[in-house]
Coordinates of C-alpha atoms and ligand atoms in Angstrom, one line a residue:
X47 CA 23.0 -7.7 25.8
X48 CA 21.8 -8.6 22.0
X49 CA 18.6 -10.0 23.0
X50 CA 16.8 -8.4 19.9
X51 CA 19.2 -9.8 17.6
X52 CA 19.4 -13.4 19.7
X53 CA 16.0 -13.4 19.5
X54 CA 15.4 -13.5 15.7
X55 CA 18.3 -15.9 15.6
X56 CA 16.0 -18.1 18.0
X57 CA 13.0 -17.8 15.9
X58 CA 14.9 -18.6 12.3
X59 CA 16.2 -21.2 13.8
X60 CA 13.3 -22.8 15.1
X61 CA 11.8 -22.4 11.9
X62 CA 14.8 -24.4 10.2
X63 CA 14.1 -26.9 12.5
X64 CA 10.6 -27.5 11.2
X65 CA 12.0 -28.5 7.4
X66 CA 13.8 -31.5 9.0
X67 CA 16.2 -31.4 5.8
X68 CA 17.5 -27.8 4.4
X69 CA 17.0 -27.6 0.2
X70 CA 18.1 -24.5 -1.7
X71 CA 14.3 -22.4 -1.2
X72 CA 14.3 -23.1 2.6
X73 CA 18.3 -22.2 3.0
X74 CA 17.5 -19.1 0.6
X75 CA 14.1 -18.2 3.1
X76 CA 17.0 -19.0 6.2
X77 CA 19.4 -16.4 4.8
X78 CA 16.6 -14.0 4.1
X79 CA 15.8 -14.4 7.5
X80 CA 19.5 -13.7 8.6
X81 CA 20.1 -10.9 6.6
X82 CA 16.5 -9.0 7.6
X83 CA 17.6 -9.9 11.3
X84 CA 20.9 -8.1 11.0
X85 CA 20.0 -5.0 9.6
X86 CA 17.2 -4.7 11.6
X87 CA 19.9 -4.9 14.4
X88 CA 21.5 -1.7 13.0
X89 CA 24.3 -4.1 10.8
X90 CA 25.8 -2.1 8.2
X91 CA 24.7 -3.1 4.7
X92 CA 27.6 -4.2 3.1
X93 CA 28.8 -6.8 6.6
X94 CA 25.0 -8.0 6.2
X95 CA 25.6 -9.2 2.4
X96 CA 28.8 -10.8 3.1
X97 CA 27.6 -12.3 6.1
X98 CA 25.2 -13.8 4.1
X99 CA 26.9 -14.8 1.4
X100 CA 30.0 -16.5 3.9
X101 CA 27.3 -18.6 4.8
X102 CA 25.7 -19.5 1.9
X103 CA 29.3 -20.8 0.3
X104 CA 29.7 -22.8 3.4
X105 CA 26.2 -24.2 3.7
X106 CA 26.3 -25.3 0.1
X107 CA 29.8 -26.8 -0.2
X108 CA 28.8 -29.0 3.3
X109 CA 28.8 -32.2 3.6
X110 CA 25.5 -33.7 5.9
X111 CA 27.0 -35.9 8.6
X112 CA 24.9 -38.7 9.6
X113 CA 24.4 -37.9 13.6
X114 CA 23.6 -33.6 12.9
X115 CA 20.4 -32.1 11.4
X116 CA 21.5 -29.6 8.5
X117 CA 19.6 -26.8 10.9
X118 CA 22.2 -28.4 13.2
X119 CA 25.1 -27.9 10.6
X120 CA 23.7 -24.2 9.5
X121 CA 23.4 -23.0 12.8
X122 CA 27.1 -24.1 13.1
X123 CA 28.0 -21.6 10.1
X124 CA 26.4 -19.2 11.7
X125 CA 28.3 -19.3 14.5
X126 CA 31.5 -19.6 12.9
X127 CA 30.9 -16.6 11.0
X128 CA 29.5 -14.5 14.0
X129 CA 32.7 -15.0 15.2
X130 CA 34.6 -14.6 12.3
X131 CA 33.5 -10.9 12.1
X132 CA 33.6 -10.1 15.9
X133 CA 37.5 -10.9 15.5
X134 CA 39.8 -10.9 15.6
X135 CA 40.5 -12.1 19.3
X136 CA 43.2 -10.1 21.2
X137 CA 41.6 -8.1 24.5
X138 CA 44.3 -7.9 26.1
X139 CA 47.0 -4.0 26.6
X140 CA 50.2 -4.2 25.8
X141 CA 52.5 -3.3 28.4
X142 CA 55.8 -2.2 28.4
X143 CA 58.4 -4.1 30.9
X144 CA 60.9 -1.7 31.5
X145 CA 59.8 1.5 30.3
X146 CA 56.6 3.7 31.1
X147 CA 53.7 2.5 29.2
X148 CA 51.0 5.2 27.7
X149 CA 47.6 5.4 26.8
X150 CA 45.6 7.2 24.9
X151 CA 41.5 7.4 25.0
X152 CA 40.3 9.4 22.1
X153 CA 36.2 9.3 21.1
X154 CA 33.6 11.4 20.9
X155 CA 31.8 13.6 23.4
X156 CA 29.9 11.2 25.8
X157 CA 31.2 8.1 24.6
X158 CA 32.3 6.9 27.7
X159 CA 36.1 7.9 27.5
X160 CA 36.8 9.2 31.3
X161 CA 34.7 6.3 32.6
X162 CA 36.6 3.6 30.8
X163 CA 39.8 5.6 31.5
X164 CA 38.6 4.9 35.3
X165 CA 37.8 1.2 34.5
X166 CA 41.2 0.2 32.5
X167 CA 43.3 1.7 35.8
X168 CA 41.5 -0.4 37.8
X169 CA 42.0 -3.8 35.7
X170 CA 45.5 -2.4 35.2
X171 CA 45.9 -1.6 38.9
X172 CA 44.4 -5.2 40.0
X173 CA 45.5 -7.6 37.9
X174 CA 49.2 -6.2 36.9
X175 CA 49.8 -4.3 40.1
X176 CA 50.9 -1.5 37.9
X177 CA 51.6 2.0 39.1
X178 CA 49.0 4.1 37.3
X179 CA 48.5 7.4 36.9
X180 CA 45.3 9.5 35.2
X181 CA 46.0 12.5 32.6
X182 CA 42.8 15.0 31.8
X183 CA 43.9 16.3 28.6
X184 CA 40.2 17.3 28.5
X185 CA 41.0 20.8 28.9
X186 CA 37.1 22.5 27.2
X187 CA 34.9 21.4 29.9
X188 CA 35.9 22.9 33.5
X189 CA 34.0 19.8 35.1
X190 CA 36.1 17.5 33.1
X191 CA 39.3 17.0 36.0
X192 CA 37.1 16.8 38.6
X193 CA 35.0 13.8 37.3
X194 CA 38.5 12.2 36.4
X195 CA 39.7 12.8 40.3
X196 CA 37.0 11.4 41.3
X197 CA 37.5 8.3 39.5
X198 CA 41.2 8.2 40.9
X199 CA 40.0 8.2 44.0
X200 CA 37.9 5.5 44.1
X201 CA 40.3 3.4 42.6
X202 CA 43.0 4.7 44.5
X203 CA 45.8 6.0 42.0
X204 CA 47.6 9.0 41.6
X205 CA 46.1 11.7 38.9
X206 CA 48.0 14.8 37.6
X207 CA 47.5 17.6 39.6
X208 CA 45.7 20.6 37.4
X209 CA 47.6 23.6 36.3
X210 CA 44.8 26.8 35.2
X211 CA 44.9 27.4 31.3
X212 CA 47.7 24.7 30.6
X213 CA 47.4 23.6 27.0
X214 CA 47.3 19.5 26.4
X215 CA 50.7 19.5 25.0
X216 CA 52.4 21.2 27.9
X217 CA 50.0 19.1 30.4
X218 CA 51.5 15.5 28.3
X219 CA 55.2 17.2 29.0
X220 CA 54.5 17.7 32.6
X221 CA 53.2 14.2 33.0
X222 CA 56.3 12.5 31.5
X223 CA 58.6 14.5 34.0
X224 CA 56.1 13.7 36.8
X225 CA 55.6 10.1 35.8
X226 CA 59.7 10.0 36.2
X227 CA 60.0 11.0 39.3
X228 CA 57.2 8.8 40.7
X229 CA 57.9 5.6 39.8
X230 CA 54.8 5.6 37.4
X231 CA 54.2 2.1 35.0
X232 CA 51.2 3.1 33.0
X233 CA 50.1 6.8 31.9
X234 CA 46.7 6.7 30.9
X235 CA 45.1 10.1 29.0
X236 CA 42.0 11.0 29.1
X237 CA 40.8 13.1 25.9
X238 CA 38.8 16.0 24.9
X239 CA 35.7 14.9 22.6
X240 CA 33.9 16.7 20.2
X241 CA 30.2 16.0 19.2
X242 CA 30.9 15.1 15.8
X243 CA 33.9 14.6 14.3
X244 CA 36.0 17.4 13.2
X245 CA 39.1 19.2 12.1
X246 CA 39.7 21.2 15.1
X247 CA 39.8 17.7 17.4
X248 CA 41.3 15.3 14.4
X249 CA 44.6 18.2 14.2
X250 CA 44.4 17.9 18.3
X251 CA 45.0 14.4 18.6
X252 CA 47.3 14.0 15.9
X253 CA 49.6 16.2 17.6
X254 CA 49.0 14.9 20.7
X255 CA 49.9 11.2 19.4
X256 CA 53.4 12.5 18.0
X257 CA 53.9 14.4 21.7
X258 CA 53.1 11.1 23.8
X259 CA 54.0 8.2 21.6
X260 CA 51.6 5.9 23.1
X261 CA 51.8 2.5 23.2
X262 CA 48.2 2.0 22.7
X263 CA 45.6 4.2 21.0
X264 CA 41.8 3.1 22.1
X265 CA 39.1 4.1 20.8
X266 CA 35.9 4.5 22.8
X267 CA 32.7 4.1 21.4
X268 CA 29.3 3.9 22.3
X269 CA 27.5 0.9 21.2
X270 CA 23.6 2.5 21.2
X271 CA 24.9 4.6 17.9
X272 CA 24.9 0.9 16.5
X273 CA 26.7 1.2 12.9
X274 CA 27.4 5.0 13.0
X275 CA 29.8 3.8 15.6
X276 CA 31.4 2.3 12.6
X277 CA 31.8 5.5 10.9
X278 CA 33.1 7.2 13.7
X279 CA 36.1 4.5 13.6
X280 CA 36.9 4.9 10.0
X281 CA 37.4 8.8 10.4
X282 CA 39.2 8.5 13.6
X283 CA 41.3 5.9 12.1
X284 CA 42.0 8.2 9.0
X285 CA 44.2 10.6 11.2
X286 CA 45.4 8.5 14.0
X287 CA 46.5 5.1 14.3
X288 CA 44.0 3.3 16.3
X289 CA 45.4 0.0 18.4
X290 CA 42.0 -1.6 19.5
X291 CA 38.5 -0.2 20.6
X292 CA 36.5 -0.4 23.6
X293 CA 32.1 -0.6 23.2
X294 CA 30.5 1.2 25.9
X295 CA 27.2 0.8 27.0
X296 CA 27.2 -2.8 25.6
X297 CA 24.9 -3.5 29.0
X298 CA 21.8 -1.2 26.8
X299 CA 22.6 -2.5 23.5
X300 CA 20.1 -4.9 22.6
X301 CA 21.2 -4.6 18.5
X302 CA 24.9 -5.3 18.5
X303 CA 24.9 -3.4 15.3
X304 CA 28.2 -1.4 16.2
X305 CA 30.1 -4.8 17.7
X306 CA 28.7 -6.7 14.3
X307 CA 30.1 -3.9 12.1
X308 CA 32.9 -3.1 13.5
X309 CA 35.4 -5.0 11.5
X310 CA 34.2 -3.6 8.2
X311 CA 35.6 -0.4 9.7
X312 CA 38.9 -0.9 11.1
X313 CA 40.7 -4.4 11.6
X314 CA 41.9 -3.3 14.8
X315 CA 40.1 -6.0 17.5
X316 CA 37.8 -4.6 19.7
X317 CA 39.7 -5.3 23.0
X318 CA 37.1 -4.5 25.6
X319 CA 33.3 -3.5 26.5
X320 CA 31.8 -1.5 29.2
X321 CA 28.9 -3.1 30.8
X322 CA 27.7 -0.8 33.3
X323 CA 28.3 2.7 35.1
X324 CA 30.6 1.1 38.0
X325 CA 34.7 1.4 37.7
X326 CA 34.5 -3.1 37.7
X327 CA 31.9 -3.0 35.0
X328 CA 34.5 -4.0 32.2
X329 CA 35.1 -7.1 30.6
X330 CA 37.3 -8.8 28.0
X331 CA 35.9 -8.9 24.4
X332 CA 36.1 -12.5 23.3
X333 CA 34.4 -12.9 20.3
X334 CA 33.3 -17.0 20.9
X335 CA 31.8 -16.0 24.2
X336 CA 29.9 -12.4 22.4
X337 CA 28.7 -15.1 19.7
X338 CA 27.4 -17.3 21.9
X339 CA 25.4 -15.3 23.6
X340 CA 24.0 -13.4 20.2
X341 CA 22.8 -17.2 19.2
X342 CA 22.7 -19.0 22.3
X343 CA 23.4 -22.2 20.7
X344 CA 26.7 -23.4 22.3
X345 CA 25.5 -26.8 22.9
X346 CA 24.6 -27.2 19.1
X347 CA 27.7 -25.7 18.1
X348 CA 30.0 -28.6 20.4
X349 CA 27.8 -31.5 18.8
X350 CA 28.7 -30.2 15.4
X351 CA 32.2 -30.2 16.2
X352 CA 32.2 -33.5 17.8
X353 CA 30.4 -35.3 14.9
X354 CA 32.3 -33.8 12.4
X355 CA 35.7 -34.7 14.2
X356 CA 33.8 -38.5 14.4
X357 CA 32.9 -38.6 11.1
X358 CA 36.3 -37.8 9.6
X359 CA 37.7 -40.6 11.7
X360 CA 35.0 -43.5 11.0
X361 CA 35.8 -42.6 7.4
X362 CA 39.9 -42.8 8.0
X363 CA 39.1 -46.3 10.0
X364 CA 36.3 -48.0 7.4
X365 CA 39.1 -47.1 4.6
X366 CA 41.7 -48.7 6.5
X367 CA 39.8 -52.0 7.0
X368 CA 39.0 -51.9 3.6
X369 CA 42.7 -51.7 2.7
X370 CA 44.1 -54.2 4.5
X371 CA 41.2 -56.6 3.3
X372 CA 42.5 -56.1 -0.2
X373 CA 39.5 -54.8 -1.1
X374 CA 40.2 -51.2 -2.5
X375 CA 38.3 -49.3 -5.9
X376 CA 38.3 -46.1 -7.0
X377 CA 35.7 -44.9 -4.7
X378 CA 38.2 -45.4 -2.3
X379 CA 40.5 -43.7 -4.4
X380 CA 38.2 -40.8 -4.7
X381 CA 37.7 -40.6 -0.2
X382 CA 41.2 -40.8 0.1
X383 CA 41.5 -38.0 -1.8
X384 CA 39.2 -35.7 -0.5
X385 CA 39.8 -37.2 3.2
X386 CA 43.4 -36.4 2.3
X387 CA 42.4 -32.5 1.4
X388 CA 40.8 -32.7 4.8
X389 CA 43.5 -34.2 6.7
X390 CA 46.2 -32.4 5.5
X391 CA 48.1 -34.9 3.9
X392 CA 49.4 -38.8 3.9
X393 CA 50.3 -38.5 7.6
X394 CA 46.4 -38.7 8.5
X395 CA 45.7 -41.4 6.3
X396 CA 48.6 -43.4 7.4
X397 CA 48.0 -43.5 11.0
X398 CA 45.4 -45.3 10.6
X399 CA 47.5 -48.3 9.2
X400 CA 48.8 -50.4 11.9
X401 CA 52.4 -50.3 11.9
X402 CA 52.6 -47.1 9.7
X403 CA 51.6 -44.8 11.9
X404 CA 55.0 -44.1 13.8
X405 CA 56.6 -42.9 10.1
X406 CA 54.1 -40.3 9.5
X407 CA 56.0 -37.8 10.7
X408 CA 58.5 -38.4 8.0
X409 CA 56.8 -37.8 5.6
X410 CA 56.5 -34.7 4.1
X411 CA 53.0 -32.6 3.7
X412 CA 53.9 -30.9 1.0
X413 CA 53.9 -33.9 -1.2
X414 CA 50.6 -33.7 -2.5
X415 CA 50.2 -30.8 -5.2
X416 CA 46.8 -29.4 -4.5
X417 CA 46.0 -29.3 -8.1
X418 CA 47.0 -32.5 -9.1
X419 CA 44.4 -33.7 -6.3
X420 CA 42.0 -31.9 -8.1
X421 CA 42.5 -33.1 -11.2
X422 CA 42.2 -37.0 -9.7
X423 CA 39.3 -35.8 -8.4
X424 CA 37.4 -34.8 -11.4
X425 CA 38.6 -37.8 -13.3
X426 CA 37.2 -40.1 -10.6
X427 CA 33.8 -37.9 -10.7
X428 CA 33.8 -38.6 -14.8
X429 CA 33.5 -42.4 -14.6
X430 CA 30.3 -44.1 -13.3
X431 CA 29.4 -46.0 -10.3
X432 CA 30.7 -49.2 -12.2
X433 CA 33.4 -48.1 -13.9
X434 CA 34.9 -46.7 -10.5
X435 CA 34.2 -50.2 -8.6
X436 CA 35.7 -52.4 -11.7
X437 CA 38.7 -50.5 -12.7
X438 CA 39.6 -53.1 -15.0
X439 CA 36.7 -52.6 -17.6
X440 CA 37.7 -48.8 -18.4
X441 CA 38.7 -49.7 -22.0
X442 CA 39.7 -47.1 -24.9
X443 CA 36.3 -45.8 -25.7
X444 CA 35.9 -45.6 -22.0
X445 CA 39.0 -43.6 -21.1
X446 CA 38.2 -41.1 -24.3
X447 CA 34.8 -40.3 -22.4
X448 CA 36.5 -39.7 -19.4
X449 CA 39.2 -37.5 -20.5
X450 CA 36.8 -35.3 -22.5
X451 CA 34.0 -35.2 -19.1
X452 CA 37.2 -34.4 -16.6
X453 CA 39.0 -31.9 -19.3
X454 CA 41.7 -34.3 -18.9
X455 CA 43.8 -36.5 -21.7
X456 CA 44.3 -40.4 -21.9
X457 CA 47.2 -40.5 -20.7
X458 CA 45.9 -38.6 -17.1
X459 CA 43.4 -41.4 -17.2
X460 CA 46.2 -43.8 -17.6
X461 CA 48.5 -42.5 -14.8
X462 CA 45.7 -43.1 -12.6
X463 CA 44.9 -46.0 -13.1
X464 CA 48.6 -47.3 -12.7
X465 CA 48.5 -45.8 -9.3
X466 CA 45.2 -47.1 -8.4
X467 CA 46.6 -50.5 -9.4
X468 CA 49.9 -50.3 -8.1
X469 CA 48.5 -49.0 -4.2
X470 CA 45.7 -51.9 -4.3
X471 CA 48.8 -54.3 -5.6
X472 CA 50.4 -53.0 -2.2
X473 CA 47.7 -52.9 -0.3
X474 CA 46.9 -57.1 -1.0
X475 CA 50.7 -57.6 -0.2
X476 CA 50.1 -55.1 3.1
X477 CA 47.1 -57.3 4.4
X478 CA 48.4 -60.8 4.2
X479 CA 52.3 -59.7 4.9
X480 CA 51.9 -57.0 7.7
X481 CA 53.3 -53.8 7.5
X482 CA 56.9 -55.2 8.1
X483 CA 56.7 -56.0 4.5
X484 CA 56.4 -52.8 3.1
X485 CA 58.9 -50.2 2.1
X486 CA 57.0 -47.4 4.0
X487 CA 58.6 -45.0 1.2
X488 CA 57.0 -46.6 -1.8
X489 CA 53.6 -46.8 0.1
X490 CA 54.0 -43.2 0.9
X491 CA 54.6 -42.4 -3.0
X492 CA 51.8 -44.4 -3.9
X493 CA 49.6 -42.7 -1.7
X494 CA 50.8 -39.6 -2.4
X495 CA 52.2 -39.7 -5.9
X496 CA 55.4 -38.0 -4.7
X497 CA 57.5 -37.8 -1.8
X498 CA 60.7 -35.5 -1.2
X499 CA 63.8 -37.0 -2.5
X500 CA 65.7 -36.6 0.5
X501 CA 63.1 -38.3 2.1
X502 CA 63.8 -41.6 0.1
X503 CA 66.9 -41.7 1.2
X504 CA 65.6 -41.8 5.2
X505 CA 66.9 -45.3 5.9
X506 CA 64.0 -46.3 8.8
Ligands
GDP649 N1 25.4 1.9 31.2 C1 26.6 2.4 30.9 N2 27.0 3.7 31.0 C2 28.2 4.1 30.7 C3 29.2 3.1 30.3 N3 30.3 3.8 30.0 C4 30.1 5.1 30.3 N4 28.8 5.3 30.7 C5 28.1 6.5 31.1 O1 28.1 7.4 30.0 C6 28.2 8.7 30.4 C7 29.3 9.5 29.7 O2 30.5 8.9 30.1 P1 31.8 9.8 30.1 O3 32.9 8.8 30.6 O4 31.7 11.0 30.8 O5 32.0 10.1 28.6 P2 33.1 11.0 27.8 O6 32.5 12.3 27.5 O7 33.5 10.2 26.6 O8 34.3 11.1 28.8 C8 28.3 8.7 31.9 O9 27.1 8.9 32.5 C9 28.8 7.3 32.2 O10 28.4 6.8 33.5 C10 28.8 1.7 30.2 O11 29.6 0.8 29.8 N5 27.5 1.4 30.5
MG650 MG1 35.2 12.8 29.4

């Protein structure tokens, strides 16, 4: 499955191993690489640019942890975005509890409808020990039943019996009254295809969609058409409302053009894939697993999520020593504001403080105004190294610099400073009292510049 496409992914990445560190010329030769790879493995166009481009904006805005090569870190985007566009996740059928459940197979000619129809009774059959029972609605091609009976026989359910020259609507009528009367749980139809799409068999299935009222609509497609698979699921989707999609023939594809593309057609997840000609050759679609396999990098992909989860708290706990040392600039200022971005608020910061850790939950996330973090953050960025470890020399001429580099005014400049004085005032009295002699709210409003009212009033 994929190989072709895993393979390129192999060979860029090897190459991005070679540079040791990942500048702008060899990210731009990587995502040259990327994007060549994906079209070659039938991606449509427009999924191959924003592919691209996804991982671009991530690659740039990323900051290089100490234990991960940035091949390491890209090949992590990658990944993330693999899967990103494979979703979303959700392979499994609704079914209904107390009421019949029906489904409805629609696809063209030959893309594997009345085999997966065969396949979803069995899953349906073993693992929900449903009463099932098989609908040919497929009533052009005489050969059509019989190749459905036979698949009800082998996986022993019940199919409707054939009535000559019966027209689909009559046939879906039928089946309701025999699905009554036989204690049926899921109806699943089989459809009529067409070798391209068109009016006669887009009018068909509309009215067969009002007649049955299914609860899901699946759509079958065959994964060697690659991304004219995807074009097949926007004009199906234009006339009926699709539920999910099943890719047959994933066992051949060797692209994954139509699983890679998919999205860009329909949002509706692709809920399974046929991997073989036997009724058990179906599988769950889980997007992870498919993108593992396409890049074959899981073991990368964990380090990367355990370094960055590391790094985040090494940061959290060298800031905390730092505080309760006393010894805390406007570098610091600067992490705890981004780490705070990161962290999602106060809370993360705080638990790192022995004794405050057990209040963080009181404290409210929503405390920190995203711009005003922003705006912090650029006035930090407009001092230099100096300025920001000796707060006290930022004099007039100083703060006018400042204002005018972070678009700020004086009095912005001003207000932070306050606040870096005031938390490093708190944090001296924090390291030689202990926590017991802090009002947890006013640290929390330092940190935070703003807490709820009603959460002042929290007695702890
Ligand atoms: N290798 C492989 N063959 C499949 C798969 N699904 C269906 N087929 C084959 O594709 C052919 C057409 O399938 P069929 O169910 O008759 O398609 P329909 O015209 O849409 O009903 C048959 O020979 C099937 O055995 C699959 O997942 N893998
Ligand atoms: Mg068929």
């Amino acid at each position: 499955m994929f190989e072709s496409l895993s393979n390129r992914f192999d060979e860029i990445f090897k190459g991005l191993k070679k540079t040791g560190s990942i500048d702008e010329s060899s990210l731009d030769i990587a995502m040259r690489d990327i994007r060549r790879a994906l079209l070659e493995a039938d991606v449509a166009l427009p999924v191959a640019k924003q592919f691209i481009e996804e991982v671009r904006k991530e690659a740039i805005g990323k900051e290089i942890i100490r234990s991960i090569t940035p091949a390491q870190m890209i090949t992590k985007i990658v990944n993330d975005q693999l899967i990103k566009i494979l979703g979303p996740a959700d392979s499994e059928f609704n079914i209904n509890k107390n009421e019949i459940s029906s489904y409805l197979f629609v696809g063209l000619q030959g893309s594997g409808k009345t085999t997966t129809v065969g396949k979803v009774g069995n899953y349906l059959k073993n693992n929900f020990d449903k009463n099932i029972l098989f609908v040919s609605l497929d009533t052009s091609r005489p050969a059509a039943f019989d190749q459905l009976k036979k698949l009800s026989e082998i996986v022993s359910v019940r199919i409707l019996p054939k009535i000559e020259n019966q027209i689909p609507v009559d046939i879906v009528t039928r089946a309701k009254q025999f699905a009554q009367l036989n204690e049926i749980d899921c109806i699943l139809y089989d459809t009529a295809g067409r070798m391209n799409i068109e009016e006669n068999l887009m009018s068909e299935l509309s009215l067969l969609e009002k007649e049955i009222h299914p609860l899901e609509t699946l759509l079958v497609l065959d994964s060697l058409t690659g991304q004219e698979a995807v074009n097949v699921a926007r004009d199906f989707s234009n006339t009926i409302s699709i539920s999910g999609s099943i890719l047959t023939r994933i066992d051949g594809d060797s692209r994954g053009g139509a699983a890679l593309s998919m999205k860009y057609a329909t949002p509706c997840p692709i809920k399974f894939m046929g991997i073989g000609e036997q009724i058990e050759d179906l599988e769950k679609f889980y997007p992870e697993r498919i993108a593992n396999r396409i890049l074959g990098m899981g073991d990368i992909v964990s380090l990367v999520e355990k370094a960055t989860e590391t790094v985040d708290q090494e940061d959290a706990e060298r800031m905390a020593k730092k505080i309760q040392k006393g010894e805390f600039d406007l570098d610091d200022l600067l992490s705890q504001i981004r780490q705070m971005k990161k962290m999602g608020g106060i809370s993360g910061m705080m638990k790192f403080i022995p004794g405050l850790g057990n209040l963080t939950n009181k404290i409210s996330q929503n405390s920190n105004p995203d711009n005003s973090m922003a705006q912090q953050e650029a006035i930090i960025l407009s001092m230099t190294k100096y300025e920001r470890s000796r707060p006290k020399i930022i004099n007039g001429s100083r703060k006018k610099r400042i204002a005018a580099g972070s678009g700020t005014s004086i009095s912005e400049i001003n207000k932070i400073l306050k606040q870096h004085r005031k938390m490093s005032d708190m944090m001296k009295k924090l390291s030689k009292k202990g926590a017991g002699s802090i009002d947890p709210n006013i640290l929390a409003s330092q940190l935070g510049g703003g807490i709820p009212s009603n959460f002042l009033k929290n007695k702890f």
